[in-house]
Coordinates of C-alpha atoms in Angstrom, one line a residue:
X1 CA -20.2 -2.4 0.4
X2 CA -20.1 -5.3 2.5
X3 CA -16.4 -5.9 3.9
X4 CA -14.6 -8.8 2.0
X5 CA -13.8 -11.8 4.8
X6 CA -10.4 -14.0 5.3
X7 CA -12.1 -16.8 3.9
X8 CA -12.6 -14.7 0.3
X9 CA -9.0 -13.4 1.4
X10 CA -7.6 -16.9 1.0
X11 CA -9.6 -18.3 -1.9
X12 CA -8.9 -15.3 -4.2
X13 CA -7.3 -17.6 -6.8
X14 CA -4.4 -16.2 -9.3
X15 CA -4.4 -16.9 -13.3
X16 CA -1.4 -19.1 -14.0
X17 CA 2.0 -17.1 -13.8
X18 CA 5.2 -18.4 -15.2
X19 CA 8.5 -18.7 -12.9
X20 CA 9.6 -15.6 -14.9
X21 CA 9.4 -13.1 -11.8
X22 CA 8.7 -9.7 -14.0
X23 CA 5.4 -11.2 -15.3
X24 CA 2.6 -8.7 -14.1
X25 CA -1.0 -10.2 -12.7
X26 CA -3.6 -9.5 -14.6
X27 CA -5.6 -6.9 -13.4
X28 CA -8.6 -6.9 -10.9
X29 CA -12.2 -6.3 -12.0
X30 CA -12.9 -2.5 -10.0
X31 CA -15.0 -3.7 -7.7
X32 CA -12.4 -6.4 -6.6
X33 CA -10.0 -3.7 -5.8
X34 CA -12.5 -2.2 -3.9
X35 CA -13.0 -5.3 -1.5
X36 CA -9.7 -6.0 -0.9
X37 CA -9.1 -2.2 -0.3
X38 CA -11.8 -2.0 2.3
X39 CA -10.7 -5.1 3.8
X40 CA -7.0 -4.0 4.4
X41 CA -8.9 -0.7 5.5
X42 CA -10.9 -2.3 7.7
X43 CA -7.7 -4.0 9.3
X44 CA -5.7 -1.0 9.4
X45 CA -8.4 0.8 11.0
X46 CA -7.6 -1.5 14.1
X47 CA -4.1 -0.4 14.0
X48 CA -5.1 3.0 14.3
X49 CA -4.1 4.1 10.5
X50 CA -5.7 4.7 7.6
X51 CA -5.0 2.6 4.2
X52 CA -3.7 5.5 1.3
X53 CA -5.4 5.1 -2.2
X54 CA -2.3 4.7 -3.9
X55 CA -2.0 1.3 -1.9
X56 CA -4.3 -0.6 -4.3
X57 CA -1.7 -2.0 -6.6
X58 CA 0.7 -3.4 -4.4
X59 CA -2.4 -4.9 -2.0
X60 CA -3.7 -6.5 -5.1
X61 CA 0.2 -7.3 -6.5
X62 CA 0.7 -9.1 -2.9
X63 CA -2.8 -10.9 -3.2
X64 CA -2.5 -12.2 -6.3
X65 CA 1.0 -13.5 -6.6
X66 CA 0.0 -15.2 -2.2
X67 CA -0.8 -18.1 -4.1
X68 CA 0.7 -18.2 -7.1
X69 CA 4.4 -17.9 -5.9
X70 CA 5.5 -19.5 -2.6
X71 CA 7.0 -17.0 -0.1
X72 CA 10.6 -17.3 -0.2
X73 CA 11.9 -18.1 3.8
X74 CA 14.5 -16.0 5.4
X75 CA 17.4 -18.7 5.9
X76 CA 18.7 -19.8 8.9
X77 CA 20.2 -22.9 11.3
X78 CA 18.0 -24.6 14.0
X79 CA 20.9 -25.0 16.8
X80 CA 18.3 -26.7 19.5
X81 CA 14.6 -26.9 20.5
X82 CA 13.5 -27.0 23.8
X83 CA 10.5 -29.0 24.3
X84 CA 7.8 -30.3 27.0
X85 CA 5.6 -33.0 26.8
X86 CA 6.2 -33.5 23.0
X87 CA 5.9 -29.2 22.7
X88 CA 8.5 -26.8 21.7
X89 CA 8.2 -24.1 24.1
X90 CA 11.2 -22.2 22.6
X91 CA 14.1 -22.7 19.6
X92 CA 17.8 -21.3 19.3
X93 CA 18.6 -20.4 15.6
X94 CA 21.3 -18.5 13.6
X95 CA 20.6 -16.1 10.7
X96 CA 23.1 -15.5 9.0
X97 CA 24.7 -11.8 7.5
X98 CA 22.3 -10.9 4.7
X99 CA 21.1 -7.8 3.1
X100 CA 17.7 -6.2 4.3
X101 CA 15.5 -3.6 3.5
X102 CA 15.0 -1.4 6.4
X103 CA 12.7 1.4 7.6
X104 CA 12.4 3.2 10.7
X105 CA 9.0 4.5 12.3
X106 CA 8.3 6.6 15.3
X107 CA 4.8 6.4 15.7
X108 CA 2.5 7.2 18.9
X109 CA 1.8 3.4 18.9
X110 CA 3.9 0.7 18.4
X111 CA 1.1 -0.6 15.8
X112 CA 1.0 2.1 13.8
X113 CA 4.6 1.9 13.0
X114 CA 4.8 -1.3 11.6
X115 CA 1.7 -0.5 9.8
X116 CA 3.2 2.6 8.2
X117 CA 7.0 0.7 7.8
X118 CA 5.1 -2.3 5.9
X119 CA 3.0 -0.4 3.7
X120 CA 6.2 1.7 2.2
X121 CA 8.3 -1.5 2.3
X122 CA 5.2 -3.5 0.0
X123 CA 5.8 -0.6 -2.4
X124 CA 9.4 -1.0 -2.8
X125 CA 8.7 -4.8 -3.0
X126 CA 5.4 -4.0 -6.2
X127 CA 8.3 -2.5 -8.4
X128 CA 8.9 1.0 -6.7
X129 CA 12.9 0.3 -6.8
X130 CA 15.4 0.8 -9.3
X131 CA 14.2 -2.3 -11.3
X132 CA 11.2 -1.7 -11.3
X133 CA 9.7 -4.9 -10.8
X134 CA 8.2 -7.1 -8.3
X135 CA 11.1 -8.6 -6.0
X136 CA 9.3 -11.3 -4.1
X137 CA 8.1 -11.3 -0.7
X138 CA 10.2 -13.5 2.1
X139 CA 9.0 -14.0 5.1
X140 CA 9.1 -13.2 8.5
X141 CA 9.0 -9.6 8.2
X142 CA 11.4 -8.2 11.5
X143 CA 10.7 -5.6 13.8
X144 CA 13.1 -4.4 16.2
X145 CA 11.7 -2.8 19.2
X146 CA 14.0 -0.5 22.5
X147 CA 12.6 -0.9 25.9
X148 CA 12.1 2.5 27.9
X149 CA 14.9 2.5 30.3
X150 CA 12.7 1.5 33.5
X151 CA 11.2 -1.8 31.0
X152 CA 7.9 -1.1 30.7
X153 CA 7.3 -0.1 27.2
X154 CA 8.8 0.3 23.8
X155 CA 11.0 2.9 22.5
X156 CA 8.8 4.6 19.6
X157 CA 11.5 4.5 17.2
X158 CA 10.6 1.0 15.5
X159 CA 12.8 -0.8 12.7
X160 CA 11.2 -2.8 10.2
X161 CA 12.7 -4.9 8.3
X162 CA 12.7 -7.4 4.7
X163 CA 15.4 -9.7 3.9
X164 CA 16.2 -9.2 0.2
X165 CA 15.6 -12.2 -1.8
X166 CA 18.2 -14.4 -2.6
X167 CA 18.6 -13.4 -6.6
X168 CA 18.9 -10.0 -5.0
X169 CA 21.6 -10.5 -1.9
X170 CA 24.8 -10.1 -4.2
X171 CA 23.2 -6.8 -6.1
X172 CA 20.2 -5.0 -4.6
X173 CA 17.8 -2.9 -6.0
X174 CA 17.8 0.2 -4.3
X175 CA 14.5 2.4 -3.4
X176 CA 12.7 5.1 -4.5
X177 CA 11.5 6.0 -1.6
X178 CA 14.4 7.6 0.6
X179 CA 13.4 6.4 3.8
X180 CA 13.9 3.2 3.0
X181 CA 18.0 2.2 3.4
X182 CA 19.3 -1.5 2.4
X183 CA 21.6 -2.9 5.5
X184 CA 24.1 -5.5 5.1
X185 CA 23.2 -6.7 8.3
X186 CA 25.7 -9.4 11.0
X187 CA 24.6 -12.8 11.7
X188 CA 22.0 -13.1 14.4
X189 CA 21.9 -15.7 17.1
X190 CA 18.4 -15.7 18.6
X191 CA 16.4 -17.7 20.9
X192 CA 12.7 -17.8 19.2
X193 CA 8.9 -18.2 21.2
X194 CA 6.2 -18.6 18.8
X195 CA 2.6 -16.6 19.8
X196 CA -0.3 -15.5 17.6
X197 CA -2.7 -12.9 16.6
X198 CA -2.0 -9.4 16.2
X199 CA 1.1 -7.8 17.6
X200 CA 0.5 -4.6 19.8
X201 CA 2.8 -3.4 22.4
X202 CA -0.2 -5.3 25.0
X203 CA 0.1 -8.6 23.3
X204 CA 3.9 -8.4 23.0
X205 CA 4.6 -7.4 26.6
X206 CA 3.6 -11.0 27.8
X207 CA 5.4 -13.0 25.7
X208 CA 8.7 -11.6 26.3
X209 CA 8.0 -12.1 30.1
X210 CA 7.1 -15.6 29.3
X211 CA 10.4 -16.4 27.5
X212 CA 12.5 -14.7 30.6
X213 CA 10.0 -16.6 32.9
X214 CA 11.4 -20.1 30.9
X215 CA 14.7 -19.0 30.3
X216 CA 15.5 -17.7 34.0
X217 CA 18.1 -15.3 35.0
X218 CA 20.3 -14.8 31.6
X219 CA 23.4 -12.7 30.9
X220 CA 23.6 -14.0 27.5
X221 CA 20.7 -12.0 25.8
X222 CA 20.2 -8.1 25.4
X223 CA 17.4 -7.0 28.0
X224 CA 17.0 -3.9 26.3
X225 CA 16.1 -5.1 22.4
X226 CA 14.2 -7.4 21.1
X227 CA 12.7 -8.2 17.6
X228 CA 9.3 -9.3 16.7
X229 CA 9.1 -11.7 13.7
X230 CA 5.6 -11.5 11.5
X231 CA 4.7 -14.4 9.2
X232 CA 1.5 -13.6 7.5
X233 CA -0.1 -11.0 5.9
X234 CA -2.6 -8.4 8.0
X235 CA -5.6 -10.1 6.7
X236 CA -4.9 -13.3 8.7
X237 CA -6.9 -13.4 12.1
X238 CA -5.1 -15.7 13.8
X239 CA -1.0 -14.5 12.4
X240 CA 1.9 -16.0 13.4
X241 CA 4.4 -14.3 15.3
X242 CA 8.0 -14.8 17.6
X243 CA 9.6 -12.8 19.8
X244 CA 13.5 -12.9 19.5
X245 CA 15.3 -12.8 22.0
X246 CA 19.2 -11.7 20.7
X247 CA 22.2 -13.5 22.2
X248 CA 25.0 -10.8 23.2
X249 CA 27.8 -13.4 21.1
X250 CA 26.5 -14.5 17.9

């Protein structure tokens, strides 16, 4: 079976949902399961993991509600943006104290642990919480990454993250799945560098010596963590991404 491309990715087109969140899709025809499944397959395969079965029904929750619902955006405050020649390079921001779903990783690769964080958190977003129902998806999802004490690679222990939607902040759902704990989490004051494409500990290297490179010699931000922002799905070739750089007082 030939592999399903982004451009039937993006024109997979919903049947009409109301704004009542707890409606369910309506189901996919078997063999368009079976082309989205061997398409996030395919794209997991690149990560080094493998796509479980039991994955179908969120990928094909999360695909049909893309375009039907629009993705709710963690909030936050845009204190200053550094430009050049009419280009931000890099933007300050606060987030403020919210409550997250988090999940923690520890991987041989730093792919494969936010491949196998975000497929349990998409489960606990397609109704495997103790409402069981679909919660909405906000975006970026957050990975926090430790350097190696000598800076020259990631700790394997990787924290990913979703911010709970807003109708869900003041009482969460909790999760089925016990790896997964909800953190009321402090505000966060972060300097931002936007890059794209797929994040891998090669790709993600760079950028955070490009932000030190414009920044220069800083006392102000954590050398030692960072956090890696993803705003689209894995089926997006060319994703957008940040690196975060944390400020030591919020």
């Amino acid at each position: 079976m030939a592999l399903i491309s982004l451009e039937d990715l993006d024109g997979l087109e919903d049947e009409e949902l109301d704004n009542d969140i707890t409606d369910n899709p309506e189901p996919m025809e078997d063999d368009e399961q079976q082309r989205l499944y061997t398409h996030w397959q395919a794209i997991a395969s690149t990560h080094q993991v493998s796509v479980p079965r039991e994955m179908t029904g969120p990928i094909q929750e999360l695909t049909q509600r893309n375009q039907a619902q629009e993705r709710e955006q963690v909030p936050f405050s845009s204190i200053s943006q550094h430009e050049k020649m009419g280009e931000v390079l890099f933007e300050e921001r606060v987030y403020p104290a919210g409550k997250w779903a988090c999940i923690i990783k520890g991987e041989k690769l730093y792919e494969q642990s936010i491949s196998m964080g975000f497929m349990k958190l998409m489960k606990f977003i397609c109704k495997e919480n103790s409402v069981g129902r679909y919660l909405g998806m906000t975006v970026p999802i957050v990975n926090s990454i430790q350097m190696l004490e000598d800076g020259n690679g990631f700790q394997k222990n990787i924290l990913t993250a979703y911010y709970l939607p807003a109708q869900f902040q003041a009482n969460p759902p909790q999760p089925t799945d016990p790896d997964i704990t909800i953190l009321q989490r402090e505000a966060l004051r972060v300097i931002t560098l936007t890059f794209f494409g797929t994040t891998t500990e090669e790709t993600i290297m760079p950028q955070i010596n490009l932000l030190w490179e414009m920044l220069g010699p800083s006392e102000e931000m954590h050398r030692n963590s960072y956090m890696v922002a993803v705003y689209d799905n894995p089926g997006v070739s060319c994703r957008r991404n940040e690196i975060w750089f944390i400020r030591r007082d919020p």
